Amino acid sequence: MRDNQLRTPLHHAIMRNHIAIIDKLIKAGAKIDIPDVQGATPVHYAYRFGKDQEMFDRFPLDSNLFKLKTLDNKTPLEMAVEYGHTDIVIRYLSQENPRANPRLGLQVLIEAIRQRHENIISSFVLRPNIDSYLLHSVCRQTHGHELISNEKISHQLITKSTMTEINTDGFTALMVAVKYGQVECVKKLLNHQYCDKDVLEMRSVDSDRTVLHICAEVKSNQITDLLLPKAKQFALDLMPVDVMGNTPLHICVQKDNQHMIDPLLSDSSISLTVSSITQDKSNRRTENLGGIPKMLKIKNNNGLTAFHEAIENGHYEIVHKILMKVNYSVQLIEERDQQLRTGLHIAALKGEFILLLLQ
């Protein structure tokens, strides 16, 4: 017998914490793996509505139960985390071999971070050999900066090792914080003693991008204003190329990130920094001729400079910004792409910017 939410009598007994009725139903053969309309079984209900150990003793956690998942993929253990049964979770984690089910551990950790259960997070930090990238997980969450600042766990959470650790997606924790727009996390990490030049220069595994490329793509004004001064402080190369040959300026142009373009082109110490591009890696021209910043001479794998990209993508404001920043706009316009097209050729093909470029 089930109600309109597909709940069984056992679901209802657990909701009301009627232990005697629960015992009778289980003795009579009531199944504990029948889901309601949301996919929650009586076991999920026990760790949602249970008030004391008397309830939990009737539904002890074991690895077989973690096959039971709600429609939003929560196991009974994650339900226990969500509803604050911290002691139960920590007791189970202390008995479980972290290597046996690392994925489960990561799911529980993420739920603990969302619910701000510091004791559970601390137990993860102290567990050896769990492949869960704690700092990366924290940096994806809106309130992650609170955990980074927490005196109980911050010294274990942020180390030289965790700051340089690359997760399964190929990112450092700082890259993750930037990618997900977690401004406060970015601020905390950038101000940490372990955030040095090595951390800022690290590359993502697949796309060979630095945190500057990721920042350019994200288009967060606040993160840009935090990151660029730090990059200048460490005298970083602001023109690194990714696997597609794009510099952060190329990405800014492609994504119409005007806020980041301004400081890149405005500060002469940035715009005239020499990029370390080897001749055998690329045929990109990086000479600084006629007062054109080297940043605007670098061509990506499609043979396009950032200026070419701005015209190609129809970003009038960026074209205008770039022309206002160079001393010799004619030379910039006459710079040729891989197909020997100048800016005028590209503009003519696009049918735009002709008047602006001819001024």
PDB file of N, CA and C in Angstrom, residues 133-141 157-182 185-190 195 199-200 202-204 211:
ATOM      1  N   TYR A 133      40.675  15.534  -3.497  1.00  0.00           N
ATOM      2  CA  TYR A 133      41.002  16.917  -3.832  1.00  0.00           C
ATOM      3  C   TYR A 133      40.169  17.897  -3.001  1.00  0.00           C
ATOM      4  N   LEU A 134      40.417  17.884  -1.727  1.00  0.00           N
ATOM      5  CA  LEU A 134      39.596  18.650  -0.796  1.00  0.00           C
ATOM      6  C   LEU A 134      39.561  20.125  -1.136  1.00  0.00           C
ATOM      7  N   LEU A 135      40.729  20.726  -1.345  1.00  0.00           N
ATOM      8  CA  LEU A 135      40.773  22.160  -1.606  1.00  0.00           C
ATOM      9  C   LEU A 135      40.033  22.495  -2.894  1.00  0.00           C
ATOM     10  N   HIS A 136      40.162  21.668  -3.896  1.00  0.00           N
ATOM     11  CA  HIS A 136      39.433  21.892  -5.148  1.00  0.00           C
ATOM     12  C   HIS A 136      37.922  21.880  -4.904  1.00  0.00           C
ATOM     13  N   SER A 137      37.459  20.912  -4.111  1.00  0.00           N
ATOM     14  CA  SER A 137      36.023  20.809  -3.821  1.00  0.00           C
ATOM     15  C   SER A 137      35.533  22.027  -3.054  1.00  0.00           C
ATOM     16  N   VAL A 138      36.324  22.480  -2.100  1.00  0.00           N
ATOM     17  CA  VAL A 138      35.973  23.665  -1.322  1.00  0.00           C
ATOM     18  C   VAL A 138      35.859  24.883  -2.231  1.00  0.00           C
ATOM     19  N   CYS A 139      36.784  25.010  -3.188  1.00  0.00           N
ATOM     20  CA  CYS A 139      36.843  26.197  -4.041  1.00  0.00           C
ATOM     21  C   CYS A 139      35.728  26.262  -5.075  1.00  0.00           C
ATOM     22  N   ARG A 140      34.949  25.200  -5.191  1.00  0.00           N
ATOM     23  CA  ARG A 140      33.795  25.233  -6.094  1.00  0.00           C
ATOM     24  C   ARG A 140      32.554  25.786  -5.403  1.00  0.00           C
ATOM     25  N   GLN A 141      32.582  25.858  -4.076  1.00  0.00           N
ATOM     26  CA  GLN A 141      31.387  26.193  -3.306  1.00  0.00           C
ATOM     27  C   GLN A 141      31.328  27.688  -2.978  1.00  0.00           C
ATOM     28  N   LEU A 157      44.105  22.236   5.116  1.00  0.00           N
ATOM     29  CA  LEU A 157      43.461  22.332   3.809  1.00  0.00           C
ATOM     30  C   LEU A 157      44.392  22.976   2.777  1.00  0.00           C
ATOM     31  N   ILE A 158      45.079  24.034   3.182  1.00  0.00           N
ATOM     32  CA  ILE A 158      45.960  24.742   2.257  1.00  0.00           C
ATOM     33  C   ILE A 158      47.410  24.489   2.622  1.00  0.00           C
ATOM     34  N   THR A 159      48.078  23.755   1.776  1.00  0.00           N
ATOM     35  CA  THR A 159      49.511  23.483   1.921  1.00  0.00           C
ATOM     36  C   THR A 159      50.164  23.744   0.572  1.00  0.00           C
ATOM     37  N   LYS A 160      51.471  23.704   0.553  1.00  0.00           N
ATOM     38  CA  LYS A 160      52.168  23.860  -0.722  1.00  0.00           C
ATOM     39  C   LYS A 160      51.731  22.777  -1.699  1.00  0.00           C
ATOM     40  N   SER A 161      51.519  21.584  -1.165  1.00  0.00           N
ATOM     41  CA  SER A 161      51.117  20.448  -2.004  1.00  0.00           C
ATOM     42  C   SER A 161      49.716  20.630  -2.574  1.00  0.00           C
ATOM     43  N   THR A 162      48.748  21.033  -1.731  1.00  0.00           N
ATOM     44  CA  THR A 162      47.373  21.166  -2.226  1.00  0.00           C
ATOM     45  C   THR A 162      47.225  22.357  -3.165  1.00  0.00           C
ATOM     46  N   MET A 163      48.064  23.362  -3.016  1.00  0.00           N
ATOM     47  CA  MET A 163      48.000  24.523  -3.914  1.00  0.00           C
ATOM     48  C   MET A 163      48.513  24.187  -5.311  1.00  0.00           C
ATOM     49  N   THR A 164      49.414  23.223  -5.405  1.00  0.00           N
ATOM     50  CA  THR A 164      49.959  22.857  -6.714  1.00  0.00           C
ATOM     51  C   THR A 164      49.357  21.568  -7.266  1.00  0.00           C
ATOM     52  N   GLU A 165      48.474  20.940  -6.487  1.00  0.00           N
ATOM     53  CA  GLU A 165      47.868  19.677  -6.895  1.00  0.00           C
ATOM     54  C   GLU A 165      46.941  19.879  -8.094  1.00  0.00           C
ATOM     55  N   ILE A 166      47.030  18.974  -9.051  1.00  0.00           N
ATOM     56  CA  ILE A 166      46.173  19.006 -10.245  1.00  0.00           C
ATOM     57  C   ILE A 166      45.085  17.953 -10.077  1.00  0.00           C
ATOM     58  N   ASN A 167      43.814  18.358 -10.201  1.00  0.00           N
ATOM     59  CA  ASN A 167      42.725  17.401 -10.025  1.00  0.00           C
ATOM     60  C   ASN A 167      42.462  16.617 -11.311  1.00  0.00           C
ATOM     61  N   THR A 168      41.453  15.766 -11.289  1.00  0.00           N
ATOM     62  CA  THR A 168      41.185  14.897 -12.440  1.00  0.00           C
ATOM     63  C   THR A 168      40.740  15.684 -13.671  1.00  0.00           C
ATOM     64  N   ASP A 169      40.279  16.917 -13.495  1.00  0.00           N
ATOM     65  CA  ASP A 169      39.921  17.767 -14.634  1.00  0.00           C
ATOM     66  C   ASP A 169      41.124  18.540 -15.168  1.00  0.00           C
ATOM     67  N   GLY A 170      42.262  18.403 -14.467  1.00  0.00           N
ATOM     68  CA  GLY A 170      43.485  19.051 -14.937  1.00  0.00           C
ATOM     69  C   GLY A 170      43.705  20.457 -14.428  1.00  0.00           C
ATOM     70  N   PHE A 171      43.027  20.834 -13.313  1.00  0.00           N
ATOM     71  CA  PHE A 171      43.121  22.187 -12.792  1.00  0.00           C
ATOM     72  C   PHE A 171      43.715  22.238 -11.384  1.00  0.00           C
ATOM     73  N   THR A 172      44.334  23.355 -11.052  1.00  0.00           N
ATOM     74  CA  THR A 172      44.715  23.616  -9.672  1.00  0.00           C
ATOM     75  C   THR A 172      43.502  24.162  -8.934  1.00  0.00           C
ATOM     76  N   ALA A 173      43.607  24.262  -7.607  1.00  0.00           N
ATOM     77  CA  ALA A 173      42.491  24.790  -6.819  1.00  0.00           C
ATOM     78  C   ALA A 173      42.197  26.244  -7.194  1.00  0.00           C
ATOM     79  N   LEU A 174      43.255  27.028  -7.443  1.00  0.00           N
ATOM     80  CA  LEU A 174      43.058  28.426  -7.836  1.00  0.00           C
ATOM     81  C   LEU A 174      42.322  28.511  -9.166  1.00  0.00           C
ATOM     82  N   MET A 175      42.678  27.655 -10.106  1.00  0.00           N
ATOM     83  CA  MET A 175      41.976  27.624 -11.390  1.00  0.00           C
ATOM     84  C   MET A 175      40.502  27.305 -11.200  1.00  0.00           C
ATOM     85  N   VAL A 176      40.221  26.352 -10.309  1.00  0.00           N
ATOM     86  CA  VAL A 176      38.832  25.965 -10.032  1.00  0.00           C
ATOM     87  C   VAL A 176      38.060  27.152  -9.456  1.00  0.00           C
ATOM     88  N   ALA A 177      38.666  27.848  -8.498  1.00  0.00           N
ATOM     89  CA  ALA A 177      38.002  29.004  -7.880  1.00  0.00           C
ATOM     90  C   ALA A 177      37.708  30.085  -8.916  1.00  0.00           C
ATOM     91  N   VAL A 178      38.653  30.325  -9.816  1.00  0.00           N
ATOM     92  CA  VAL A 178      38.459  31.325 -10.872  1.00  0.00           C
ATOM     93  C   VAL A 178      37.389  30.854 -11.848  1.00  0.00           C
ATOM     94  N   LYS A 179      37.482  29.595 -12.264  1.00  0.00           N
ATOM     95  CA  LYS A 179      36.535  29.046 -13.234  1.00  0.00           C
ATOM     96  C   LYS A 179      35.096  29.148 -12.748  1.00  0.00           C
ATOM     97  N   TYR A 180      34.872  28.891 -11.460  1.00  0.00           N
ATOM     98  CA  TYR A 180      33.514  28.915 -10.916  1.00  0.00           C
ATOM     99  C   TYR A 180      33.134  30.283 -10.331  1.00  0.00           C
ATOM    100  N   GLY A 181      33.974  31.272 -10.572  1.00  0.00           N
ATOM    101  CA  GLY A 181      33.641  32.638 -10.176  1.00  0.00           C
ATOM    102  C   GLY A 181      33.537  32.860  -8.683  1.00  0.00           C
ATOM    103  N   GLN A 182      34.284  32.078  -7.897  1.00  0.00           N
ATOM    104  CA  GLN A 182      34.230  32.196  -6.444  1.00  0.00           C
ATOM    105  C   GLN A 182      35.217  33.290  -5.992  1.00  0.00           C
ATOM    106  N   CYS A 185      36.964  33.052  -2.533  1.00  0.00           N
ATOM    107  CA  CYS A 185      37.968  31.978  -2.518  1.00  0.00           C
ATOM    108  C   CYS A 185      39.230  32.425  -3.246  1.00  0.00           C
ATOM    109  N   VAL A 186      39.043  33.067  -4.384  1.00  0.00           N
ATOM    110  CA  VAL A 186      40.193  33.567  -5.146  1.00  0.00           C
ATOM    111  C   VAL A 186      41.000  34.540  -4.293  1.00  0.00           C
ATOM    112  N   LYS A 187      40.293  35.427  -3.611  1.00  0.00           N
ATOM    113  CA  LYS A 187      40.968  36.418  -2.760  1.00  0.00           C
ATOM    114  C   LYS A 187      41.777  35.737  -1.658  1.00  0.00           C
ATOM    115  N   LYS A 188      41.175  34.739  -0.992  1.00  0.00           N
ATOM    116  CA  LYS A 188      41.866  34.033   0.092  1.00  0.00           C
ATOM    117  C   LYS A 188      43.099  33.295  -0.424  1.00  0.00           C
ATOM    118  N   LEU A 189      42.957  32.635  -1.564  1.00  0.00           N
ATOM    119  CA  LEU A 189      44.073  31.866  -2.110  1.00  0.00           C
ATOM    120  C   LEU A 189      45.205  32.781  -2.575  1.00  0.00           C
ATOM    121  N   LEU A 190      44.851  33.878  -3.240  1.00  0.00           N
ATOM    122  CA  LEU A 190      45.882  34.790  -3.739  1.00  0.00           C
ATOM    123  C   LEU A 190      46.671  35.429  -2.604  1.00  0.00           C
ATOM    124  N   CYS A 195      50.661  30.847  -2.190  1.00  0.00           N
ATOM    125  CA  CYS A 195      50.331  31.257  -3.556  1.00  0.00           C
ATOM    126  C   CYS A 195      51.512  32.055  -4.104  1.00  0.00           C
ATOM    127  N   VAL A 199      52.689  28.681  -8.509  1.00  0.00           N
ATOM    128  CA  VAL A 199      51.252  28.381  -8.536  1.00  0.00           C
ATOM    129  C   VAL A 199      50.573  29.150  -9.665  1.00  0.00           C
ATOM    130  N   LEU A 200      50.916  30.424  -9.800  1.00  0.00           N
ATOM    131  CA  LEU A 200      50.277  31.272 -10.801  1.00  0.00           C
ATOM    132  C   LEU A 200      50.674  30.896 -12.229  1.00  0.00           C
ATOM    133  N   MET A 202      51.236  27.773 -13.269  1.00  0.00           N
ATOM    134  CA  MET A 202      50.870  26.395 -13.607  1.00  0.00           C
ATOM    135  C   MET A 202      49.873  26.349 -14.761  1.00  0.00           C
ATOM    136  N   ARG A 203      49.908  25.243 -15.483  1.00  0.00           N
ATOM    137  CA  ARG A 203      49.076  25.077 -16.678  1.00  0.00           C
ATOM    138  C   ARG A 203      48.049  23.962 -16.469  1.00  0.00           C
ATOM    139  N   SER A 204      46.874  24.134 -17.065  1.00  0.00           N
ATOM    140  CA  SER A 204      45.888  23.061 -17.054  1.00  0.00           C
ATOM    141  C   SER A 204      46.375  21.949 -17.972  1.00  0.00           C
ATOM    142  N   VAL A 211      46.010  30.380 -15.239  1.00  0.00           N
ATOM    143  CA  VAL A 211      44.863  30.972 -14.550  1.00  0.00           C
ATOM    144  C   VAL A 211      44.439  32.271 -15.229  1.00  0.00           C
TER     145      VAL A 211
END
